[in-house]
Each structure stands twice: as structure tokens, then as C-alpha cells.
mmCIF file of C-alpha atoms in Angstrom:
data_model
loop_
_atom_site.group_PDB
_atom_site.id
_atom_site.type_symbol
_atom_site.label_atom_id
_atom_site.label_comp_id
_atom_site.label_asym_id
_atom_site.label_seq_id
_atom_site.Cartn_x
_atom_site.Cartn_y
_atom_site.Cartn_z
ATOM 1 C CA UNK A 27 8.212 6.061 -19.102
ATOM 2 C CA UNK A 28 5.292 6.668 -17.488
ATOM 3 C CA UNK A 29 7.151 8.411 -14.170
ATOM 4 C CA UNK A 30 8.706 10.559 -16.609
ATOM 5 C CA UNK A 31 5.137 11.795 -18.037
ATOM 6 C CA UNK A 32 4.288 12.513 -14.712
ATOM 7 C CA UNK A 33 7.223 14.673 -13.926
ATOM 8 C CA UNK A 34 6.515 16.358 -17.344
ATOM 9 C CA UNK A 35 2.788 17.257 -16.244
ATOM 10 C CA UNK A 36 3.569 18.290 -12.286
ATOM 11 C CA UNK A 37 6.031 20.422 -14.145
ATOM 12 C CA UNK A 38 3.973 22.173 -15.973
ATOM 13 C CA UNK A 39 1.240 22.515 -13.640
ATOM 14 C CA UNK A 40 3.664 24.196 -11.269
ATOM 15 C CA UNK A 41 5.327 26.357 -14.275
ATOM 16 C CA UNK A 42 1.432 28.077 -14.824
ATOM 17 C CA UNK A 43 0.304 28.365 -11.580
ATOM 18 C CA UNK A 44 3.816 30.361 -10.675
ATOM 19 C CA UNK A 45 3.903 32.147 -13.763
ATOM 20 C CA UNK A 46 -0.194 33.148 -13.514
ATOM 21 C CA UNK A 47 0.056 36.085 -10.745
ATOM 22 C CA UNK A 48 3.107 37.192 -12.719
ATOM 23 C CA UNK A 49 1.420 37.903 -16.429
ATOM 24 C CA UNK A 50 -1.961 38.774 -14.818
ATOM 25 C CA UNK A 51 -0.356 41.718 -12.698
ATOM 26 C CA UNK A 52 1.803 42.879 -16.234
ATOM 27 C CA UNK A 53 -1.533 42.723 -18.322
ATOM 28 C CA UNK A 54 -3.379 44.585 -15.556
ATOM 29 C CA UNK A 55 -1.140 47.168 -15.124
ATOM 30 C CA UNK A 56 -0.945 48.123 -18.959
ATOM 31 C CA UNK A 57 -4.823 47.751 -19.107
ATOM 32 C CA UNK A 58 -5.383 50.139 -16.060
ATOM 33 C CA UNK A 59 -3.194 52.592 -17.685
ATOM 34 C CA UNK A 60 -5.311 52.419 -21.061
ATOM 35 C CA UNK A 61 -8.854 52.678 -19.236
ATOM 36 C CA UNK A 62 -7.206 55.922 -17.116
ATOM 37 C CA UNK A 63 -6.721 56.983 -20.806
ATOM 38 C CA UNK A 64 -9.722 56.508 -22.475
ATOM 39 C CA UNK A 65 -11.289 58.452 -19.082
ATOM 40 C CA UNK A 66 -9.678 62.106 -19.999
ATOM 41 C CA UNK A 67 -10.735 61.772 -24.097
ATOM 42 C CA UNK A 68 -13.947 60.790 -22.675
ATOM 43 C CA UNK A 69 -13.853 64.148 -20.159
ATOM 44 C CA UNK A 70 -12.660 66.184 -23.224
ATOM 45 C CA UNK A 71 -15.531 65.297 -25.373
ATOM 46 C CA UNK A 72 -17.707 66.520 -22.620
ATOM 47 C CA UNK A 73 -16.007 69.584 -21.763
ATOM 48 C CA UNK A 74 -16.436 70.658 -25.459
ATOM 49 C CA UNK A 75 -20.341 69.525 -25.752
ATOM 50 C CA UNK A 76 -20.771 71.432 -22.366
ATOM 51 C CA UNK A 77 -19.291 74.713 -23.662
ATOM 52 C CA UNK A 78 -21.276 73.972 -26.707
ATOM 53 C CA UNK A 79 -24.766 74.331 -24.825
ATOM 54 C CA UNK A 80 -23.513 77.576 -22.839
ATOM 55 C CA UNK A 81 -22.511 75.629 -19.474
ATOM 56 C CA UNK A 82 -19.410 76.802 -19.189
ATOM 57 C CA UNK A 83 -17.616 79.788 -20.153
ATOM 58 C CA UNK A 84 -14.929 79.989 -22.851
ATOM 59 C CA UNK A 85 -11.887 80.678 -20.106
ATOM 60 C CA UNK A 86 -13.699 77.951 -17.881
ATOM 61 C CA UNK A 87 -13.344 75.302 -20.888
ATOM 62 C CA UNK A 88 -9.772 76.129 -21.472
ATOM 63 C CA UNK A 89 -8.757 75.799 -18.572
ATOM 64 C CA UNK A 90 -10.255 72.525 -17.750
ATOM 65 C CA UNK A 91 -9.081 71.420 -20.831
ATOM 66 C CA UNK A 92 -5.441 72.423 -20.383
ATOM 67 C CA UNK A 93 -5.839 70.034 -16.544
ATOM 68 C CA UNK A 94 -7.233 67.190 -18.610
ATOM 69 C CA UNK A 95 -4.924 67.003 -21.319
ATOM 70 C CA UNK A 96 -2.015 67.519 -18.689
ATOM 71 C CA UNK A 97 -3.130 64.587 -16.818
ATOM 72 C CA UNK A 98 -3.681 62.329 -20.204
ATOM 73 C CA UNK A 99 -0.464 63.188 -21.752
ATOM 74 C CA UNK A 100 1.211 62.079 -18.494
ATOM 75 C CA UNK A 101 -0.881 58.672 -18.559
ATOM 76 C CA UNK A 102 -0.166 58.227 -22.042
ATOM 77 C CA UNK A 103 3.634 58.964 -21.559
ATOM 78 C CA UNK A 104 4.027 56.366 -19.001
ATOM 79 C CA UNK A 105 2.141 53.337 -21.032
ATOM 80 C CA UNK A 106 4.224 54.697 -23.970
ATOM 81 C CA UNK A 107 7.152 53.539 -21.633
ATOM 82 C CA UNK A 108 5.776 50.301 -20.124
ATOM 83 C CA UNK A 109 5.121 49.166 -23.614
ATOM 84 C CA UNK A 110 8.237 51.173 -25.399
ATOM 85 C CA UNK A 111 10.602 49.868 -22.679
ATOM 86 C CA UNK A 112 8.704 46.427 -21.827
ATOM 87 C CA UNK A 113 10.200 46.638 -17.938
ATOM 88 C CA UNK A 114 7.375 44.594 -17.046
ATOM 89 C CA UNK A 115 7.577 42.209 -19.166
ATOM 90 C CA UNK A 116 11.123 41.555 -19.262
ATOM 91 C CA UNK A 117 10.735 40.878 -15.498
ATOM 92 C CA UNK A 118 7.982 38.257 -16.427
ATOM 93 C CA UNK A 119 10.416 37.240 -19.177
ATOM 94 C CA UNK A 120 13.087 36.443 -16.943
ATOM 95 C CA UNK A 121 10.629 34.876 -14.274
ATOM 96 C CA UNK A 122 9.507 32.653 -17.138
ATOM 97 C CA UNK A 123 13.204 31.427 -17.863
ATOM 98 C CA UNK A 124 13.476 30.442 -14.225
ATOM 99 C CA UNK A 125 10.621 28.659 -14.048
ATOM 100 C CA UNK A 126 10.300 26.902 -17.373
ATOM 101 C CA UNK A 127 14.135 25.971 -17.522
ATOM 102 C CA UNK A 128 16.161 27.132 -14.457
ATOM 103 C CA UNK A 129 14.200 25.311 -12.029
ATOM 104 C CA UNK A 130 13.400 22.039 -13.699
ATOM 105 C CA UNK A 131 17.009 21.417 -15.076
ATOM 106 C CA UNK A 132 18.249 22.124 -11.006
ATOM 107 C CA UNK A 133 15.117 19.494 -10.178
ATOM 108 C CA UNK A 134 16.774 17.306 -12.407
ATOM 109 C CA UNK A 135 20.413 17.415 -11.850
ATOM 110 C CA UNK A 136 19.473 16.582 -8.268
ATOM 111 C CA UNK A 137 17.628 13.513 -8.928
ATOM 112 C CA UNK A 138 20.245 12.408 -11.255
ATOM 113 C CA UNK A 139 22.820 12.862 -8.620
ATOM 114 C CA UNK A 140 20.501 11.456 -5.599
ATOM 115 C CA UNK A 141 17.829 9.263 -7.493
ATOM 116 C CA UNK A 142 17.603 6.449 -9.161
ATOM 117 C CA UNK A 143 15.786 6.722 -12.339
ATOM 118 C CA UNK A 144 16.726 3.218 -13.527
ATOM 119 C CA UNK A 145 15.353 1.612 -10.670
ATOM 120 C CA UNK A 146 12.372 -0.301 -11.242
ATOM 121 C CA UNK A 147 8.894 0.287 -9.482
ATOM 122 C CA UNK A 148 8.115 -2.386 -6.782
ATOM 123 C CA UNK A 149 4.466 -3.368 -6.347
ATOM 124 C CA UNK A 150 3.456 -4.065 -2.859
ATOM 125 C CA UNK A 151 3.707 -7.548 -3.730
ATOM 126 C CA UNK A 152 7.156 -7.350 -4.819
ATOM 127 C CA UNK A 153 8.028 -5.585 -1.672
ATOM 128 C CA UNK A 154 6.362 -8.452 0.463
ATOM 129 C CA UNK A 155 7.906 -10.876 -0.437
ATOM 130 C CA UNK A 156 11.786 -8.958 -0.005
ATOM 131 C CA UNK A 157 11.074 -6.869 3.329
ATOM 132 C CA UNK A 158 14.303 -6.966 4.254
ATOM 133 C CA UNK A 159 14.694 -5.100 7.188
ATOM 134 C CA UNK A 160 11.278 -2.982 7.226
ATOM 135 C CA UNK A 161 9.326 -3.827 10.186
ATOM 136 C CA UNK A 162 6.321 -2.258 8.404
ATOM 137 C CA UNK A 163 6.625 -4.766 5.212
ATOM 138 C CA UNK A 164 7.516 -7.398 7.926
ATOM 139 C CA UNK A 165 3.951 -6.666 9.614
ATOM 140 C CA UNK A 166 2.093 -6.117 6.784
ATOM 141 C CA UNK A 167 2.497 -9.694 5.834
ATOM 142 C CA UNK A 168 2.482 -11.065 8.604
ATOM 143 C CA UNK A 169 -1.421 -9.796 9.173
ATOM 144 C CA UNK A 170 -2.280 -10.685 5.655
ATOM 145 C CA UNK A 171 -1.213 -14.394 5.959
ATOM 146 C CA UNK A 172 -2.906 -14.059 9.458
ATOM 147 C CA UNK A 173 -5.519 -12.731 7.213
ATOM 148 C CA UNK A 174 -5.536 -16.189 5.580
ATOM 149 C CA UNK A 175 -4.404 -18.227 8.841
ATOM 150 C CA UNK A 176 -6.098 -16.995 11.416
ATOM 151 C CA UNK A 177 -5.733 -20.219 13.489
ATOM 152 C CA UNK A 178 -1.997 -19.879 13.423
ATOM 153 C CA UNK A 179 -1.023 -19.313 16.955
ATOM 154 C CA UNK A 180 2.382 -18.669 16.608
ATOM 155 C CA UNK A 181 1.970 -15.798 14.303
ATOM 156 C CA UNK A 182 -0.433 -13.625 16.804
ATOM 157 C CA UNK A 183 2.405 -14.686 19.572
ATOM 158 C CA UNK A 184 4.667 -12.792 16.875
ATOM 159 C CA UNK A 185 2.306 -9.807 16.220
ATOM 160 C CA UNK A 186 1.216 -8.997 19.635
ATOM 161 C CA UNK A 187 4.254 -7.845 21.517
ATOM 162 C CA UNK A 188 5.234 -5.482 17.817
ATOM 163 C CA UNK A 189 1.450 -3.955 18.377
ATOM 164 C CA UNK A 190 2.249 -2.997 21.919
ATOM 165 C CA UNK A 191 5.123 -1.548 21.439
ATOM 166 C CA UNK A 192 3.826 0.415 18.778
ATOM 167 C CA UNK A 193 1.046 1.368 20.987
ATOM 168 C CA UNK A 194 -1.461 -0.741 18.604
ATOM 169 C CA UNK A 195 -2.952 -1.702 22.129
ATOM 170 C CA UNK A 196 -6.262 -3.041 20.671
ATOM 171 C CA UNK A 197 -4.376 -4.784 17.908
ATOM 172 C CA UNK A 198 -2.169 -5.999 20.922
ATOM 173 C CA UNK A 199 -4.583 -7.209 23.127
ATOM 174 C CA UNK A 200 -6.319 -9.092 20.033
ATOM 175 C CA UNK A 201 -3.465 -10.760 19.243
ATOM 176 C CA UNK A 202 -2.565 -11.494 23.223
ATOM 177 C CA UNK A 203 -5.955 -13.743 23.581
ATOM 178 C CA UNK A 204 -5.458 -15.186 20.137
ATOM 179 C CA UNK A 205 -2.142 -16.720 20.648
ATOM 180 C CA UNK A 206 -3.337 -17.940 24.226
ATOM 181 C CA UNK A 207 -6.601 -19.288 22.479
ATOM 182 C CA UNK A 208 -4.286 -21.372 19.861
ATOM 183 C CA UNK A 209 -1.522 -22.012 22.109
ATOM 184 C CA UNK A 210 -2.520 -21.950 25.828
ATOM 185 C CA UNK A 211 -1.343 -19.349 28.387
ATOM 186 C CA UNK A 212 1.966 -18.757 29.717
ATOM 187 C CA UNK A 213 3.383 -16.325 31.892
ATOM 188 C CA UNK A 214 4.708 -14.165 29.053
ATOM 189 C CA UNK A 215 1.598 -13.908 27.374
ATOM 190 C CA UNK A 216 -0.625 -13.806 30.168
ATOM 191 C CA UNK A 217 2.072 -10.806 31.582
ATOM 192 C CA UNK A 218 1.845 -8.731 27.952
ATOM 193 C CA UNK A 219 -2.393 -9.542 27.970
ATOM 194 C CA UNK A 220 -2.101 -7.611 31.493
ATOM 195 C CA UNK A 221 0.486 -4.414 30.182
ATOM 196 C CA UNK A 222 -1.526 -3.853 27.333
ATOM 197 C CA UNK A 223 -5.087 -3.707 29.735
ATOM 198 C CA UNK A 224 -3.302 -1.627 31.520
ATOM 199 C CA UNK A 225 -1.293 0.722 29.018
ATOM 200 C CA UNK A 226 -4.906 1.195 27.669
ATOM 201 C CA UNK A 227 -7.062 2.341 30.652
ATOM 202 C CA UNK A 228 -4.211 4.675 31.124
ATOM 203 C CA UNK A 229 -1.810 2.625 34.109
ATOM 204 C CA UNK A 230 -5.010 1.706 35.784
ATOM 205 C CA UNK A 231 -4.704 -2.469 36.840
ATOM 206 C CA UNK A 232 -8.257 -2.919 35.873
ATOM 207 C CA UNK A 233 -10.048 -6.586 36.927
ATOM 208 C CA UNK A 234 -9.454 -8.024 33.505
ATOM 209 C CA UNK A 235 -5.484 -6.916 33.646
ATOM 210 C CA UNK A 236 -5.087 -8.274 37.798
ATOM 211 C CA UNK A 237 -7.070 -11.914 36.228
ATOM 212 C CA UNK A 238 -4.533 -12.297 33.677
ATOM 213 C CA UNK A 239 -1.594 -11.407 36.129
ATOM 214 C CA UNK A 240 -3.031 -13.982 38.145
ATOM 215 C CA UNK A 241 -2.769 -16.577 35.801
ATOM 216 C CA UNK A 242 0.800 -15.466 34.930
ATOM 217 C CA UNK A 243 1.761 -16.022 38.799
ATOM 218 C CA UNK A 244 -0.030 -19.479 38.470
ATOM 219 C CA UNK A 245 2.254 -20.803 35.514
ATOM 220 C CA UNK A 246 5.728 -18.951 36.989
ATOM 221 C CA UNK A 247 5.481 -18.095 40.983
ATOM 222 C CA UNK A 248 8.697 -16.063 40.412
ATOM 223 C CA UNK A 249 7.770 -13.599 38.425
ATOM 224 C CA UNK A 250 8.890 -10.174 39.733
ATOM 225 C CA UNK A 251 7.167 -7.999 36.669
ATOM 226 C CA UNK A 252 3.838 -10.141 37.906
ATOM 227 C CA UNK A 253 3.937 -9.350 41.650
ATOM 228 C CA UNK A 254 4.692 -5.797 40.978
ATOM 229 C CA UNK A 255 1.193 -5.164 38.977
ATOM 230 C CA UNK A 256 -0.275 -7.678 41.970
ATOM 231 C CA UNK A 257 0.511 -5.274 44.118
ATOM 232 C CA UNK A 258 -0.163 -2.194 42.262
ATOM 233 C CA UNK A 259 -3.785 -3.923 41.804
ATOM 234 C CA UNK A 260 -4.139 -3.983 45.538
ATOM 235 C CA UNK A 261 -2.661 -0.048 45.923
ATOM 236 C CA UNK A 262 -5.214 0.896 43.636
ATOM 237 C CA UNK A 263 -8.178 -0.327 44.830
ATOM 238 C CA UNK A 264 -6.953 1.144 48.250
ATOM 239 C CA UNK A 265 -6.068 -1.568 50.209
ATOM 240 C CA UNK A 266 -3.147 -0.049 51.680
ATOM 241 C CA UNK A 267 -2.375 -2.960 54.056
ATOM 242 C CA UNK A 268 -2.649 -5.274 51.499
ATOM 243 C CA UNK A 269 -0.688 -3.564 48.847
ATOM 244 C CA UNK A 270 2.822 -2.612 51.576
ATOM 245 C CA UNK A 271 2.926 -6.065 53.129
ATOM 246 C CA UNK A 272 3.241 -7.511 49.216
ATOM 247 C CA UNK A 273 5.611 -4.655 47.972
ATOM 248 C CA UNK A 274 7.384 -5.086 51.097
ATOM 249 C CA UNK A 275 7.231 -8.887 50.341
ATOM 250 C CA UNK A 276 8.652 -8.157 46.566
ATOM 251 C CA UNK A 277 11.706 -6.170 47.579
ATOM 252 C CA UNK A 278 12.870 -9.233 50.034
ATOM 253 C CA UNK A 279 12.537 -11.568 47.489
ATOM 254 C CA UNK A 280 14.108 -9.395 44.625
ATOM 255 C CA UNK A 281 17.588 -9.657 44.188
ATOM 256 C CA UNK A 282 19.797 -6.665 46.015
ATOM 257 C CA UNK A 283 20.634 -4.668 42.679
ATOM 258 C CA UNK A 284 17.583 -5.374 40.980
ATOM 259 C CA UNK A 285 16.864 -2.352 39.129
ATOM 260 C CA UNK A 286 12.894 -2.440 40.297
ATOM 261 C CA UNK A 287 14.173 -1.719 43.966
ATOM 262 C CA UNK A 288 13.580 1.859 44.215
ATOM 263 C CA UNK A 289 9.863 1.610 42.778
ATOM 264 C CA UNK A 290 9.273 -1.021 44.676
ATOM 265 C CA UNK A 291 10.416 1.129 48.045
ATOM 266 C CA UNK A 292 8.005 3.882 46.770
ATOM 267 C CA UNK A 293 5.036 2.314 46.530
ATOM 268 C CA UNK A 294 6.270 0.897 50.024
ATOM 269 C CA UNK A 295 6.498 4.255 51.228
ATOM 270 C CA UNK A 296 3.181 5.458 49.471
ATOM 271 C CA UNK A 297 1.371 2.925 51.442
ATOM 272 C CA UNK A 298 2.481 3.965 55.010
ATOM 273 C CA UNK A 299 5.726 1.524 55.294
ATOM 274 C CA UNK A 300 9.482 2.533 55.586
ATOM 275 C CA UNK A 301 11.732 1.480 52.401
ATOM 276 C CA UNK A 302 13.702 -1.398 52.709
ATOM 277 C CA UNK A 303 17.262 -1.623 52.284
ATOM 278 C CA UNK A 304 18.777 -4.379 50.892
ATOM 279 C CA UNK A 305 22.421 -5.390 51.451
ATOM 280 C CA UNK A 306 24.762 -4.269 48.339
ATOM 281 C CA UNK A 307 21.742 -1.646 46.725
ATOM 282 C CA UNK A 308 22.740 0.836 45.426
ATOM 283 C CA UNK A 309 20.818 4.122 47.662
ATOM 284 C CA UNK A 310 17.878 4.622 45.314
ATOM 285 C CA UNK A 311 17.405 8.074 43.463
ATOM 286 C CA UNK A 312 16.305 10.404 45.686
ATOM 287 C CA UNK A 313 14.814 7.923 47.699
ATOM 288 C CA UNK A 314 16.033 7.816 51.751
ATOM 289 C CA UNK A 315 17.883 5.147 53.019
ATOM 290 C CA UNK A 316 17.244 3.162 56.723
ATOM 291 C CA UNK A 317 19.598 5.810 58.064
ATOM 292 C CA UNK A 318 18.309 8.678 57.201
ATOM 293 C CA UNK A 319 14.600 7.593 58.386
ATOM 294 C CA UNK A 320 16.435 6.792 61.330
ATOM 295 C CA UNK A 321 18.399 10.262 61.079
ATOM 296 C CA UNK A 322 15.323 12.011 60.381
ATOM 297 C CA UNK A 323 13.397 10.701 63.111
ATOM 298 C CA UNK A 324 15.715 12.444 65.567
ATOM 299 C CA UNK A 325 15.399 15.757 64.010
ATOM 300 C CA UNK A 326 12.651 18.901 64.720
ATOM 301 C CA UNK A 327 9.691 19.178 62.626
ATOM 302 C CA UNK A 328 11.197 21.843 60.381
ATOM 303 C CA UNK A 329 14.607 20.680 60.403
ATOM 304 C CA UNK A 330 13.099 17.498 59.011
ATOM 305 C CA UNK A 331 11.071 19.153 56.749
ATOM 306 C CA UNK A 332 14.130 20.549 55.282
ATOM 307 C CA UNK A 333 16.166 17.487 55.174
ATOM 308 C CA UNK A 334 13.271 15.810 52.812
ATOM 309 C CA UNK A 335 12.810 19.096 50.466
ATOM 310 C CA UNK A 336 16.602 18.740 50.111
ATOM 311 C CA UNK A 337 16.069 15.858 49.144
ATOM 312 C CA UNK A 338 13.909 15.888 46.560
ATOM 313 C CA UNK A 339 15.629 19.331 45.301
ATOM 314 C CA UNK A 340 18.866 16.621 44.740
ATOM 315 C CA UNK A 341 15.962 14.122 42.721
ATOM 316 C CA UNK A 342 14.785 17.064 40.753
ATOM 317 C CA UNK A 343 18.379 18.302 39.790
ATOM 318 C CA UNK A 344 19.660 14.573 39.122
ATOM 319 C CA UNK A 345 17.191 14.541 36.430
ATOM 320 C CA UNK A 346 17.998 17.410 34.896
ATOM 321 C CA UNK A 347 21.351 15.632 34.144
ATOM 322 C CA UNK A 348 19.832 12.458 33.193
ATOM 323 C CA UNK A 349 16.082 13.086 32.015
ATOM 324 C CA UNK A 350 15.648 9.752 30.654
ATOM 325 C CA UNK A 351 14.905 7.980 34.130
ATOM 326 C CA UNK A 352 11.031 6.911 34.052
ATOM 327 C CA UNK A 353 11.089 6.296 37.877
ATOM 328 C CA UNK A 354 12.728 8.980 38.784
ATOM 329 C CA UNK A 355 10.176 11.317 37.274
ATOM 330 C CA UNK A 356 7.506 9.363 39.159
ATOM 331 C CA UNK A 357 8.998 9.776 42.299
ATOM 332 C CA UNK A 358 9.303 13.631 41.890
ATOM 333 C CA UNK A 359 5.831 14.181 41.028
ATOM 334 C CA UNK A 360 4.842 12.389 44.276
ATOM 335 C CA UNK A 361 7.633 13.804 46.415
ATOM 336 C CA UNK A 362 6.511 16.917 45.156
ATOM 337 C CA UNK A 363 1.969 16.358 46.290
ATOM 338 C CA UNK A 364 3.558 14.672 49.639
ATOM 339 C CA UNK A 365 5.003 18.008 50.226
ATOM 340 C CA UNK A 366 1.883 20.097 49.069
ATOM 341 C CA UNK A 367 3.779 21.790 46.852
ATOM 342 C CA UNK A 368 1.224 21.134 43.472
ATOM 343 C CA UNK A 369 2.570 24.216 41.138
ATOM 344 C CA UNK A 370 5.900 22.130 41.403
ATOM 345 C CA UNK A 371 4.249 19.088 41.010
ATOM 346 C CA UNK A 372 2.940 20.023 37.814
ATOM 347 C CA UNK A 373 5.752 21.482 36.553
ATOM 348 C CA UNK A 374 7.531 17.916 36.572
ATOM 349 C CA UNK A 375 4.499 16.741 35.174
ATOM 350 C CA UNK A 376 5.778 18.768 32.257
ATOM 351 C CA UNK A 377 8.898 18.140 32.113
ATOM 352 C CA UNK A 378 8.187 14.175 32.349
ATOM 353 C CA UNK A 379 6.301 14.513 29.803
ATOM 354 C CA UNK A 380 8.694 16.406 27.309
ATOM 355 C CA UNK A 381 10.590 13.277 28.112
ATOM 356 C CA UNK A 382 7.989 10.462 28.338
ATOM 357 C CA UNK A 383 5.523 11.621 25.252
ATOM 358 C CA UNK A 384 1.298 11.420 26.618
ATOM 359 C CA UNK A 385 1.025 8.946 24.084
ATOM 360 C CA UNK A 386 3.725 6.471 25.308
ATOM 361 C CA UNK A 387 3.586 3.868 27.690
ATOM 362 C CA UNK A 388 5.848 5.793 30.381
ATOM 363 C CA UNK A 389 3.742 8.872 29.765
ATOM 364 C CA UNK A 390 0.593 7.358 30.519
ATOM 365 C CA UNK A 391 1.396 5.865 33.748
ATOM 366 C CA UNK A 392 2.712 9.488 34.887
ATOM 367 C CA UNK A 393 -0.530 11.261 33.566
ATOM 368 C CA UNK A 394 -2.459 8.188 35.453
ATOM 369 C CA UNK A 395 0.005 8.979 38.582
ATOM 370 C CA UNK A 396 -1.082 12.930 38.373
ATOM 371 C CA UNK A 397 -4.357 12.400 37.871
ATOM 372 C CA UNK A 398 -4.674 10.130 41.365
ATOM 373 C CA UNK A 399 -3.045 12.644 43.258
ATOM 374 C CA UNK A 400 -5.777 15.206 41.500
ATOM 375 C CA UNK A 401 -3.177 17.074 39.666
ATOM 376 C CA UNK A 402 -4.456 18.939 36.834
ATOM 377 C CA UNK A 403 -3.709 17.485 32.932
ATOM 378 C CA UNK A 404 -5.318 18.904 30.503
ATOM 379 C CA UNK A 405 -2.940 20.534 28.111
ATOM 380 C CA UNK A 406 -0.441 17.549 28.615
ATOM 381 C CA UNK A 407 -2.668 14.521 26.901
ATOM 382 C CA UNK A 408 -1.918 15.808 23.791
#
């Protein structure tokens, strides 16, 4: 019942303040009309008291008076007409019907068709405790009984990847240490602890992130997602040496169609080494196989310059076709400073970003990427 009532009121709060402009403007225009009225008897009675005290001739009154009474009969005749004929207020008449009865019973056939009126209200309570599949409901309770529990381990090692990828990275990182508080570290946790340090200084490995990576190698030696930010850690800090001879160390050990195998023989590249090739790859995006280093090497300076703008002119149009590759984007901006070229540069900046939002994880590792080669952002954090 008490839905209903509120219907009823929003109703009739949106009937008046629709139907307001409408009765005002009728009411003003008949009033104007009346005061234009009352303005000529007014400049009759004075034409007569001024030709009573000599001010104006006889002829001089007449006339005068034959303008004014013109101009009243005129004013008269047409709110004679508004009022006779009621034009303006059948139009608010009819805009009344609308809104009064047109509009609601349309509001109301619609719900009936697409609502549920009989369904009951649930409480937040009531929704708790039957989530079903709503990952919000699902979250919500699982903080509140956190709320209650907060030395239940397993349920920040169930929170804390949900906050990162919902980019709840100090929620995430909370819940990270928590769960390795109540449970002890292991190489997932201590891995997410170091993505979500990094996702939020913005794809920089900072000492905390590179100290739980370390940890991570400590408890599973294998890792492939741990070297990788190992090695990043070393790029970033700018030891070069360091950072190729354990990228180049990652894509030995990584299998020969592991999908990391083209980022890996970027950052390879970036740090003054030649990309490996590993038997069965697939030839990376863009990226230059042992043979063409080796073809390149044989070539003049300009015809080699050539042979690497074509390639990256093949990267760029490749992801035109298929925008959704994350690495591919990253090796385009690059490509694209390595070849001084930083209006084009930017431009896939943009167009990563259209992608990749700013406020994703992918799109703040290619803002971090632009913003080390000095490329300009602002505009694109939004």
C-alpha cells in the first residue's frame, strides 16, 4: 500500500509542476490584456480633464480621443475573444487531460505489463541472506561477517582478489596482508599483494611490491608471473644489465608458445638485447624475428630504417583489426618513441586507451609506459 501512496504523491507533484507554466502563461496573458485596458480609460479621463483646464484645444482632444478609443476597442475586442472563445484555456484544458489522466494511465499500463506490483519488498537483510547470483550482495556479506570475524583468514583470501579486480586496490591490498597474517604466505597471495602495489602506484614495481614478489619466488621458484615483475623491478630502477640477462633468462625457461613470449622479448629488446626465438613460437606481433635482425643487419641505414617503420605500420594496422591486444598496444607506443616519432606515439596512447580505460589495470600500465618515455598524459587519466 504504501508504494502505491507514493506513486499517488510523485504523481501529483509532477502533474503541478507541468501544469504550473501552462495556467500561469493563460492567466497572464488575459491579465496583461485587462491592465492595457484599464491604461486608455485611464488616458481618456485625462484627455477630458486636460481640455477642461484649456491645455488642449477642442480638435486636439478629439482627435486624441478618437486614437485612444481605437486602440482600447481593439484591446477590448481581443480579451472579449480570449475569454468568449477560451483558446487558451482549452489548450491548458487539454494539457491538463494529458497530464492528469493520459500520462499516468500509460505509466501504469507499462508497469502492469513490465512490473511486478505483487512482489514483495526485500529488506537488505532478506536480500543477504538469498544473493543468488549478485556479486554485490555476495560482497556485502561477506565484509559484514568479516565485520564480525575479522580473524577469519579464509574470508579476506576470498575478498581480496574480487577488490582487485574491481580496482578496490586499497580494499585489495588490506585484504592481501590479512589473509597472509591469518594464513601464512603463499605464492598466490604474495603474487596478488605485489599486482595490487603495483596497479596502485600506477605499473611502477615499487620496494614493497619487488619484497612480496620475492617471497612468492621463495615458496614456488617456477613462477613465470613472479620473474616477470623481478625483472621489471630491475628495468625500472635502471639496471639494464640486470634486468636483459633475467628477461632473457625468463623466455628460455618459458615454454615455446607461452603467451608472455613477446613481452618478454620486448623488454629484452628495451634493455639493449636481441629477442629470442624459441623453437615452435609463434613470430610475435610486430615484433622481429632472429632473421630479420639478422636480415636487417645486412641492410643500409635507411633501408633499415624502413624495414622497422614497416614494421610497426603492420603492428599498428593489426590492431586496428583486433584492438583488444594489451601487449600489442604497448609495443606500439614504444616502437613508436624508439623511432622519435612522439605525435604518433601519442596518438596510440589514445587509442589504447579507448580500449584499455585510465582507470583499469591495462590502462595504467600504458599511461605508466608513456609517462617513462616522457610522453605527455594529461587529458587521458580521466
Amino acid at each position: 500500500m504504501l508504494f502505491w501512496i507514493i506513486v499517488a504523491i510523485l504523481t501529483a507533484a509532477v502533474a503541478i509542476v507541468l501544469l504550473l507554466p501552462l495556467l500561469r502563461g493563460a492567466r497572464d496573458r488575459i491579465s496583461d490584456r485587462a491592465g492595457e485596458a484599464a491604461v486608455y480609460r485611464d488616458q481618456l479621463k485625462e484627455l477630458e480633464r486636460d481640455q477642461a483646464q484649456g491645455l488642449i484645444s477642442a480638435d486636439e482632444a478629439e482627435y486624441a480621443r478618437a486614437e485612444v478609443g481605437r486602440r482600447l476597442i481593439a484591446v477590448s475586442s481581443d480579451a472579449e475573444k480570449q475569454v468568449g472563445q477560451g483558446s487558451g484555456l482549452r489548450r491548458v484544458r487539454l494539457a491538463e487531460l494529458v497530464v492528469i489522466v493520459t500520462l499516468p494511465a500509460v505509466g501504469l499500463c507499462l508497469y502492469s505489463i513490465t512490473g511486478s506490483p505483487e512482489l514483495p519488498s526485500q529488506p537488505l537483510e532478506a536480500r543477504l541472506a538469498n544473493p543468488g547470483d549478485d556479486m554485490g550482495i555476495l560482497v556485502t556479506k561477506a565484509e559484514r561477517h568479516l565485520a564480525q570475524n575479522p580473524d577469519d583468514g579464509a574470508g579476506w583470501d576470498l575478498l581480496a582478489p574480487i577488490y582487485y579486480r574491481s580496482l578496490r586496490l586499497g580494499d585489495a591490498e588490506l585484504a592481501y596482508r590479512n589473509a597472509i597474517r591469518l594464513l601464512g604466505g603463499n605464492a598466490e597471495r604474495w603474487n596478488g599483494l605485489g599486482e595490487t602495489l603495483i596497479a596502485a602506484s600506477d605499473g611502477i614495481v615499487t620496494d614493497a611490491a619487488r619484497a612480496a614478489f620475492e617471497e612468492a619466488l621463495k615458496l614456488d621458484s617456477g613462477n613465470f608471473r613472479t620473474k616477470f615483475y623481478l625483472a621489471l623491478a630491475l628495468e625500472q630502477t635502471g639496471k639494464q644489465t640486470e634486468a636483459k640477462v633475467a628477461f632473457e633468462t625468463l623466455a628460455k625457461e618459458s615454454p615455446a608458445d607461452a603467451p608472455w613470449i613477446p613481452l618478454v622479448n620486448e623488454h629484452i629488446a628495451k634493455n639493449g638485447g636481441a629477442p629470442l626465438a624459441t623453437a615452435g613460437a609463434e613470430k610475435p606481433l610486430g615484433n622481429p624475428t632472429a632473421e630479420d635482425v639478422a636480415a636487417a643487419e645486412n641492410l643500409e641505414a635507411g633501408d633499415r630504417q624502413q624495414m622497422i617503420e614497416g614494421m610497426v605500420a603492420s603492428l599498428d594496422a593489426k590492431l586496428q583489426e583486433d584492438p583488444k591486444n594489451f601487449e600489442g598496444w604497448m609495443r606500439l607506443i614504444r616502437s613508436y618513441g624508439v623511432l622519435k616519432q612522439p605525435e604518433k606515439a601519442a596518438d596510440a596512447l589514445k587509442r589504447g586507451l579507448a580500449v584499455f580505460p585510465a582507470d583499469s589495470a591495462e590502462g595504467k600500465q600504458l599511461l605508466a609506459l608513456a609517462q617513462s618515455m616522457g610522453l605527455a598524459t594529461e587529458g587521458n587519466e580521466q
